């Protein structure tokens, strides 16, 4: 069900992440086998969910209709605006290797590469099993590092997203937007 190349995001802007997790875990677990624990990235205070567009839309509508929701829910396919609690720049790295036994070793290799380049990473908080995400502080040069672990027999799709801060409409709303994205892929 989740092996397609189409990626959608459901992005939550909670005032209290713990409350959001409790309220949405049941809904998400109906659609995703990985949702035994909700996939919240502590760096972004965002919940990622990888699925086709219609599935994500259905989930977003369900969650958005919940009276207990502390904040709005947004979903998009390509351009996504994020509201953050903290004003910080970030970058996202992810690759899609459905049911691939090499994923654990790839993760290890990728983290080692980032450490060599003094990237600030956290082995626990930056990994989302839904989309094999590794999120790091906003450096732009790490995108070139993908070539270091594109080795056979693994088929890897790599995408780099640069999140850049925009001037907020007001002091209480720190808004970020994806301003640059590209995809590198290699089939061995």
Coordinates of N, CA and C in Angstrom, one line a residue:
X1 N 0.8 -1.2 0.0 CA 0.0 0.0 0.0 C 0.8 1.3 0.0
X2 N 2.0 1.2 0.6 CA 2.8 2.4 0.8 C 4.1 2.3 0.0
X3 N 4.1 1.5 -1.1 CA 5.3 1.3 -1.9 C 5.4 2.2 -3.1
X4 N 4.4 3.0 -3.3 CA 4.4 3.9 -4.5 C 5.4 5.0 -4.4
X5 N 5.7 5.7 -5.5 CA 6.7 6.7 -5.5 C 6.0 8.1 -5.1
X6 N 4.7 8.1 -5.1 CA 4.0 9.3 -4.7 C 4.2 9.5 -3.2
X7 N 4.6 10.7 -2.8 CA 4.8 11.0 -1.4 C 3.9 12.2 -1.0
X8 N 3.2 12.0 0.1 CA 2.4 13.1 0.6 C 2.8 13.3 2.1
X9 N 2.5 14.5 2.5 CA 2.9 14.8 3.9 C 1.6 15.3 4.6
X10 N 1.5 14.8 5.9 CA 0.5 15.4 6.7 C 1.3 16.1 7.8
X11 N 1.1 17.4 7.9 CA 1.9 18.3 8.8 C 1.0 18.9 9.9
X12 N 1.4 18.6 11.1 CA 0.6 19.1 12.2 C 1.4 20.2 12.9
X13 N 0.6 21.2 13.4 CA 1.2 22.3 14.2 C 0.6 22.3 15.6
X14 N 1.1 21.4 16.4 CA 0.4 21.2 17.7 C 1.0 22.2 18.7
X15 N 0.1 22.6 19.7 CA 0.6 23.4 20.8 C 1.1 22.5 21.8
X16 N 0.6 21.3 21.9 CA 1.2 20.3 22.8 C 1.3 19.0 22.1
X17 N 2.6 18.6 21.8 CA 2.8 17.4 21.0 C 2.3 16.2 21.6
X18 N 2.4 16.0 22.9 CA 1.9 14.8 23.6 C 0.4 14.6 23.3
X19 N -0.3 15.7 23.5 CA -1.8 15.6 23.2 C -2.1 15.2 21.8
X20 N -1.3 15.8 20.9 CA -1.5 15.5 19.5 C -1.3 14.0 19.2
X21 N -0.2 13.5 19.8 CA 0.1 12.1 19.6 C -1.0 11.2 20.0
X22 N -1.5 11.5 21.2 CA -2.6 10.6 21.8 C -3.8 10.7 20.9
X23 N -4.1 11.9 20.4 CA -5.4 12.0 19.6 C -5.3 11.4 18.2
X24 N -4.1 11.4 17.7 CA -4.0 11.0 16.3 C -3.4 9.6 16.1
X25 N -2.8 9.0 17.1 CA -2.2 7.7 16.9 C -3.2 6.7 16.5
X26 N -4.4 6.7 17.0 CA -5.4 5.7 16.6 C -5.8 5.8 15.2
X27 N -5.9 7.0 14.7 CA -6.3 7.2 13.3 C -5.2 6.8 12.4
X28 N -4.0 7.2 12.6 CA -2.9 6.9 11.8 C -2.6 5.4 11.7
X29 N -2.7 4.8 12.9 CA -2.4 3.3 12.9 C -3.4 2.5 12.1
X30 N -4.5 3.1 11.7 CA -5.4 2.3 10.8 C -4.9 2.3 9.4
X31 N -4.0 3.1 9.1 CA -3.5 3.2 7.7 C -2.0 2.8 7.6
X32 N -1.3 2.9 8.6 CA 0.2 2.6 8.5 C 0.6 1.6 9.5
X33 N 1.2 0.5 9.0 CA 1.7 -0.6 9.9 C 2.8 -0.1 10.8
X34 N 3.5 1.0 10.5 CA 4.6 1.4 11.3 C 4.1 2.3 12.4
X35 N 2.8 2.6 12.5 CA 2.4 3.6 13.5 C 2.1 2.9 14.8
X36 N 2.9 2.0 15.3 CA 2.8 1.5 16.6 C 3.2 2.7 17.5
X37 N 4.1 3.4 17.1 CA 4.5 4.7 17.7 C 4.4 5.8 16.7
X38 N 3.8 6.9 17.0 CA 3.6 7.9 16.0 C 5.0 8.5 15.6
X39 N 5.1 8.8 14.3 CA 6.3 9.3 13.7 C 6.5 10.8 13.9
X40 N 6.8 11.2 15.0 CA 7.0 12.6 15.2 C 8.5 12.9 15.2
X41 N 8.9 13.9 14.4 CA 10.3 14.3 14.3 C 10.5 15.4 15.4
X42 N 11.3 15.2 16.4 CA 11.4 16.1 17.5 C 12.1 17.4 17.0
X43 N 12.8 17.4 15.9 CA 13.5 18.6 15.5 C 12.5 19.6 14.9
X44 N 11.4 19.0 14.3 CA 10.5 19.9 13.6 C 9.1 20.0 14.3
X45 N 8.9 19.2 15.2 CA 7.5 19.1 15.8 C 6.5 18.9 14.7
X46 N 6.9 17.9 13.8 CA 6.0 17.6 12.7 C 5.8 16.1 12.7
X47 N 4.7 15.7 12.2 CA 4.4 14.2 12.0 C 4.4 14.0 10.5
X48 N 5.2 13.1 10.1 CA 5.3 12.7 8.7 C 4.5 11.4 8.4
X49 N 3.8 11.4 7.3 CA 3.1 10.2 6.9 C 3.2 10.0 5.4
X50 N 3.8 8.9 5.0 CA 4.0 8.6 3.6 C 2.9 7.7 3.1
X51 N 2.2 8.2 2.1 CA 1.1 7.5 1.5 C 0.7 8.1 0.2
X52 N -0.3 7.6 -0.5 CA -0.8 8.2 -1.7 C -1.6 9.4 -1.3
X53 N -1.9 10.3 -2.3 CA -2.6 11.5 -2.0 C -4.0 11.3 -1.4
X54 N -4.8 10.4 -1.9 CA -6.1 10.2 -1.4 C -6.1 9.7 0.0
X55 N -5.2 8.8 0.3 CA -5.1 8.3 1.7 C -4.7 9.4 2.6
X56 N -3.8 10.2 2.3 CA -3.4 11.3 3.1 C -4.5 12.3 3.3
X57 N -5.2 12.6 2.2 CA -6.3 13.5 2.3 C -7.4 13.0 3.3
X58 N -7.7 11.7 3.2 CA -8.7 11.1 4.1 C -8.3 11.2 5.5
X59 N -7.0 10.9 5.8 CA -6.5 11.0 7.2 C -6.5 12.4 7.7
X60 N -6.1 13.4 6.8 CA -6.1 14.8 7.2 C -7.5 15.3 7.5
X61 N -8.4 14.8 6.7 CA -9.8 15.3 6.9 C -10.3 14.7 8.3
X62 N -10.0 13.5 8.6 CA -10.4 12.9 9.8 C -9.9 13.6 11.0
X63 N -8.6 13.9 10.9 CA -7.9 14.5 12.1 C -8.4 16.0 12.2
X64 N -8.5 16.6 11.1 CA -8.9 18.0 11.1 C -10.3 18.2 11.7
X65 N -11.1 17.2 11.6 CA -12.5 17.3 12.1 C -12.6 17.0 13.6
X66 N -11.5 16.6 14.2 CA -11.5 16.4 15.6 C -11.6 17.6 16.4
X67 N -12.6 17.7 17.3 CA -12.8 18.9 18.1 C -11.6 19.2 19.0
X68 N -10.9 18.2 19.4 CA -9.8 18.4 20.3 C -8.5 18.9 19.7
X69 N -8.5 19.0 18.3 CA -7.3 19.5 17.7 C -6.9 20.8 18.2
X70 N -5.6 21.0 18.7 CA -5.2 22.3 19.2 C -4.8 23.3 18.1
X71 N -4.6 22.8 16.9 CA -4.2 23.7 15.8 C -4.6 23.1 14.4
X72 N -4.5 23.9 13.4 CA -4.9 23.3 12.1 C -4.0 22.2 11.5
X73 N -4.5 21.5 10.6 CA -3.8 20.5 9.9 C -3.6 20.9 8.4
X74 N -2.4 20.7 7.9 CA -2.2 21.0 6.5 C -1.6 19.9 5.8
X75 N -1.8 19.7 4.5 CA -1.3 18.6 3.8 C -0.9 19.1 2.4
X76 N 0.1 18.7 1.8 CA 0.5 19.0 0.4 C 1.4 18.0 -0.2
X77 N 1.5 18.0 -1.5 CA 2.3 17.0 -2.2 C 3.7 17.6 -2.5
X78 N 3.8 18.8 -3.0 CA 5.1 19.3 -3.4 C 5.5 20.5 -2.6
X79 N 4.7 21.5 -2.5 CA 5.1 22.7 -1.8 C 4.4 22.7 -0.4
X80 N 5.2 22.7 0.6 CA 4.6 22.6 2.0 C 5.1 23.8 2.8
X81 N 4.2 24.5 3.5 CA 4.6 25.5 4.4 C 4.6 25.0 5.8
X82 N 5.6 25.3 6.6 CA 5.7 24.8 7.9 C 5.6 25.9 8.9
X83 N 4.9 25.7 10.0 CA 4.9 26.6 11.1 C 5.7 25.9 12.3
X84 N 6.7 26.6 12.7 CA 7.6 26.0 13.8 C 7.4 26.8 15.1
X85 N 7.7 26.0 16.1 CA 7.7 26.7 17.5 C 9.0 27.5 17.6
X86 N 10.1 26.9 17.1 CA 11.4 27.6 17.1 C 11.8 28.1 15.8
X87 N 12.4 29.2 15.7 CA 12.9 29.8 14.4 C 14.3 29.3 14.1
X88 N 14.3 28.2 13.4 CA 15.5 27.5 13.0 C 15.4 27.0 11.6
X89 N 16.6 27.0 10.9 CA 16.6 26.4 9.5 C 17.0 24.9 9.6
X90 N 16.4 24.2 8.7 CA 16.7 22.7 8.7 C 16.8 22.2 7.3
X91 N 17.4 21.1 7.1 CA 17.4 20.4 5.8 C 16.8 19.0 6.1
X92 N 16.2 18.4 5.0 CA 15.7 17.0 5.1 C 16.4 16.2 4.1
X93 N 16.8 15.0 4.5 CA 17.3 14.0 3.6 C 16.4 12.8 3.7
X94 N 16.0 12.2 2.6 CA 15.3 10.9 2.7 C 15.4 10.1 1.4
X95 N 15.3 8.9 1.6 CA 15.3 8.0 0.4 C 14.3 6.9 0.7
X96 N 13.8 6.4 -0.4 CA 12.7 5.4 -0.4 C 13.2 4.0 -0.8
X97 N 13.3 3.1 0.1 CA 13.8 1.7 -0.2 C 12.8 0.8 0.4
X98 N 11.7 0.6 -0.2 CA 10.6 -0.3 0.4 C 11.1 -1.7 0.6
X99 N 10.9 -2.2 1.8 CA 11.2 -3.6 2.2 C 12.6 -4.0 1.8
X100 N 13.6 -3.1 1.9 CA 14.9 -3.4 1.5 C 15.7 -3.8 2.7
X101 N 16.3 -5.0 2.7 CA 17.1 -5.4 3.9 C 18.4 -4.6 4.0
X102 N 18.8 -3.8 3.0 CA 20.0 -3.0 3.1 C 19.8 -1.7 3.9
X103 N 18.5 -1.4 4.3 CA 18.3 -0.1 4.8 C 19.0 0.2 6.1
X104 N 19.2 -0.8 6.9 CA 19.9 -0.6 8.2 C 21.3 -0.2 8.0
X105 N 22.0 -1.0 7.1 CA 23.4 -0.7 6.8 C 23.5 0.7 6.0
X106 N 22.5 1.0 5.2 CA 22.5 2.3 4.5 C 22.4 3.4 5.6
X107 N 21.6 3.2 6.5 CA 21.4 4.3 7.6 C 22.7 4.5 8.3
X108 N 23.4 3.4 8.6 CA 24.7 3.4 9.3 C 25.7 4.2 8.5
X109 N 25.8 3.8 7.2 CA 26.7 4.4 6.3 C 26.5 5.9 6.2
X110 N 25.2 6.3 6.0 CA 24.8 7.7 5.8 C 25.2 8.5 7.1
X111 N 24.9 8.0 8.3 CA 25.2 8.7 9.5 C 26.7 8.9 9.6
X112 N 27.5 7.9 9.3 CA 28.9 8.0 9.3 C 29.4 9.1 8.4
X113 N 28.9 9.1 7.2 CA 29.3 10.2 6.2 C 29.0 11.5 6.8
X114 N 27.8 11.7 7.3 CA 27.5 13.0 7.9 C 28.4 13.4 9.0
X115 N 28.7 12.5 9.8 CA 29.6 12.8 11.0 C 31.0 13.2 10.5
X116 N 31.5 12.6 9.4 CA 32.7 13.0 8.8 C 32.7 14.5 8.4
X117 N 31.6 15.0 8.0 CA 31.4 16.4 7.6 C 30.9 17.3 8.7
X118 N 31.0 16.8 9.9 CA 30.7 17.6 11.1 C 29.2 18.0 11.1
X119 N 28.4 17.2 10.5 CA 26.9 17.5 10.5 C 26.4 17.2 11.9
X120 N 25.6 18.1 12.4 CA 25.0 17.9 13.7 C 23.8 17.0 13.6
X121 N 24.0 15.7 14.1 CA 22.9 14.7 13.9 C 22.6 14.1 15.3
X122 N 21.5 13.5 15.4 CA 21.1 12.8 16.6 C 20.6 11.4 16.1
X123 N 21.2 10.4 16.6 CA 20.9 9.1 16.1 C 19.5 8.6 16.4
X124 N 18.9 9.2 17.4 CA 17.5 8.8 17.7 C 16.5 9.7 17.1
X125 N 16.7 11.0 17.3 CA 15.6 11.9 17.0 C 15.4 12.3 15.6
X126 N 16.4 11.9 14.7 CA 16.4 12.3 13.3 C 15.9 11.3 12.4
X127 N 15.4 10.1 12.9 CA 15.1 9.0 12.0 C 13.6 8.7 12.1
X128 N 13.0 8.8 10.9 CA 11.6 8.5 10.8 C 11.4 7.2 9.9
X129 N 11.0 6.1 10.5 CA 10.9 4.9 9.7 C 9.8 4.9 8.6
X130 N 8.9 5.9 8.6 CA 7.9 5.9 7.6 C 8.5 6.2 6.2
X131 N 9.5 7.1 6.2 CA 10.1 7.5 4.9 C 11.6 7.4 4.9
X132 N 12.1 6.8 6.0 CA 13.6 6.7 6.1 C 14.2 8.0 6.1
X133 N 13.7 8.9 6.9 CA 14.2 10.3 6.9 C 15.3 10.5 7.9
X134 N 16.3 11.3 7.4 CA 17.3 11.7 8.3 C 17.3 13.2 8.2
X135 N 17.0 13.9 9.3 CA 16.9 15.4 9.2 C 18.1 16.0 10.0
X136 N 18.7 17.0 9.4 CA 19.9 17.6 10.0 C 19.8 19.1 10.0
X137 N 20.5 19.8 10.8 CA 20.5 21.3 10.6 C 20.9 21.7 9.2
X138 N 20.4 23.0 8.9 CA 20.4 23.4 7.5 C 21.7 23.6 6.8
X139 N 22.4 22.6 6.4 CA 23.6 22.7 5.6 C 23.2 22.3 4.2
X140 N 23.8 22.9 3.2 CA 23.4 22.7 1.8 C 24.4 21.7 1.1
X141 N 25.6 21.5 1.6 CA 26.6 20.8 0.9 C 26.4 19.3 1.1
X142 N 25.6 18.8 2.1 CA 25.5 17.4 2.3 C 24.8 16.7 1.1
X143 N 24.1 17.4 0.3 CA 23.4 16.7 -0.8 C 24.3 16.0 -1.7
X144 N 25.5 16.5 -1.8 CA 26.5 15.8 -2.7 C 27.0 14.5 -2.1
X145 N 26.8 14.3 -0.8 CA 27.3 13.1 -0.2 C 26.5 11.8 -0.6
X146 N 25.4 12.0 -1.3 CA 24.6 10.8 -1.7 C 25.4 9.9 -2.5
X147 N 26.3 10.4 -3.3 CA 27.1 9.6 -4.2 C 28.0 8.6 -3.4
X148 N 28.3 8.9 -2.2 CA 29.1 8.0 -1.4 C 28.5 6.7 -0.9
X149 N 27.2 6.7 -1.0 CA 26.6 5.4 -0.6 C 25.6 4.9 -1.6
X150 N 25.6 5.4 -2.8 CA 24.8 4.8 -3.9 C 25.6 3.7 -4.5
X151 N 25.6 2.5 -3.8 CA 26.4 1.4 -4.2 C 25.4 0.2 -4.5
X152 N 25.8 -0.6 -5.5 CA 24.9 -1.7 -5.8 C 24.9 -2.7 -4.6
X153 N 23.8 -3.5 -4.5 CA 22.7 -3.6 -5.4 C 21.5 -2.8 -5.0
X154 N 21.7 -1.7 -4.4 CA 20.6 -0.9 -3.8 C 20.1 0.2 -4.8
X155 N 18.8 0.2 -4.9 CA 18.1 1.3 -5.7 C 17.7 2.4 -4.8
X156 N 18.2 3.6 -5.0 CA 17.9 4.6 -4.0 C 17.4 5.9 -4.8
X157 N 16.4 6.5 -4.2 CA 15.9 7.8 -4.6 C 16.3 8.8 -3.5
X158 N 16.9 9.9 -3.9 CA 17.4 10.8 -2.9 C 16.8 12.2 -3.2
X159 N 16.3 12.9 -2.2 CA 15.8 14.2 -2.4 C 16.3 15.1 -1.3
X160 N 16.7 16.3 -1.7 CA 17.1 17.2 -0.7 C 16.2 18.4 -0.7
X161 N 15.8 18.8 0.5 CA 14.9 20.0 0.6 C 15.5 21.0 1.5
X162 N 15.7 22.2 1.0 CA 16.2 23.3 1.8 C 15.1 24.1 2.4
X163 N 15.0 24.1 3.7 CA 14.0 24.9 4.4 C 14.6 26.2 4.8
X164 N 14.0 27.3 4.3 CA 14.5 28.6 4.6 C 13.5 29.5 5.3
X165 N 13.9 30.3 6.2 CA 13.0 31.1 7.0 C 12.4 32.2 6.2
X166 N 11.1 32.5 6.4 CA 10.5 33.6 5.8 C 10.2 34.6 6.9
X167 N 10.0 35.8 6.5 CA 9.6 36.8 7.5 C 8.2 36.5 8.0
X168 N 8.0 36.3 9.3 CA 6.6 36.0 9.8 C 5.7 37.2 9.7
X169 N 4.4 36.8 9.5 CA 3.3 37.8 9.5 C 3.2 38.5 10.8
X170 N 3.5 37.8 11.9 CA 3.5 38.4 13.2 C 4.5 37.7 14.1
X171 N 4.8 38.2 15.2 CA 5.9 37.7 16.1 C 5.6 36.3 16.6
X172 N 4.3 35.9 16.6 CA 3.9 34.6 17.2 C 3.9 33.5 16.1
X173 N 4.1 33.9 14.8 CA 4.0 32.9 13.8 C 5.3 32.9 13.0
X174 N 6.1 31.9 13.3 CA 7.3 31.7 12.5 C 7.0 30.7 11.4
X175 N 7.1 31.2 10.2 CA 6.7 30.4 9.0 C 7.9 30.1 8.1
X176 N 8.0 28.9 7.7 CA 9.1 28.4 6.9 C 8.5 27.9 5.6
X177 N 9.3 27.9 4.5 CA 8.8 27.3 3.3 C 9.9 26.6 2.6
X178 N 9.6 25.6 1.9 CA 10.5 24.9 1.0 C 10.9 25.8 -0.1
X179 N 12.1 26.2 -0.3 CA 12.5 27.1 -1.3 C 13.3 26.5 -2.4
X180 N 13.9 25.3 -2.1 CA 14.7 24.7 -3.1 C 14.5 23.2 -3.0
X181 N 14.4 22.5 -4.1 CA 14.3 21.0 -4.0 C 14.8 20.4 -5.3
X182 N 15.4 19.3 -5.2 CA 15.8 18.6 -6.4 C 16.0 17.1 -6.0
X183 N 16.0 16.3 -7.0 CA 16.1 14.8 -6.8 C 17.2 14.2 -7.6
X184 N 18.0 13.4 -6.9 CA 19.0 12.6 -7.5 C 18.7 11.2 -7.4
X185 N 18.9 10.4 -8.4 CA 18.6 9.0 -8.3 C 19.6 8.2 -9.1
X186 N 19.8 7.0 -8.7 CA 20.7 6.1 -9.4 C 20.3 4.7 -9.2
X187 N 20.3 3.9 -10.3 CA 19.9 2.5 -10.2 C 21.1 1.7 -10.5
X188 N 21.5 0.8 -9.6 CA 22.6 0.0 -9.8 C 22.2 -1.4 -10.1

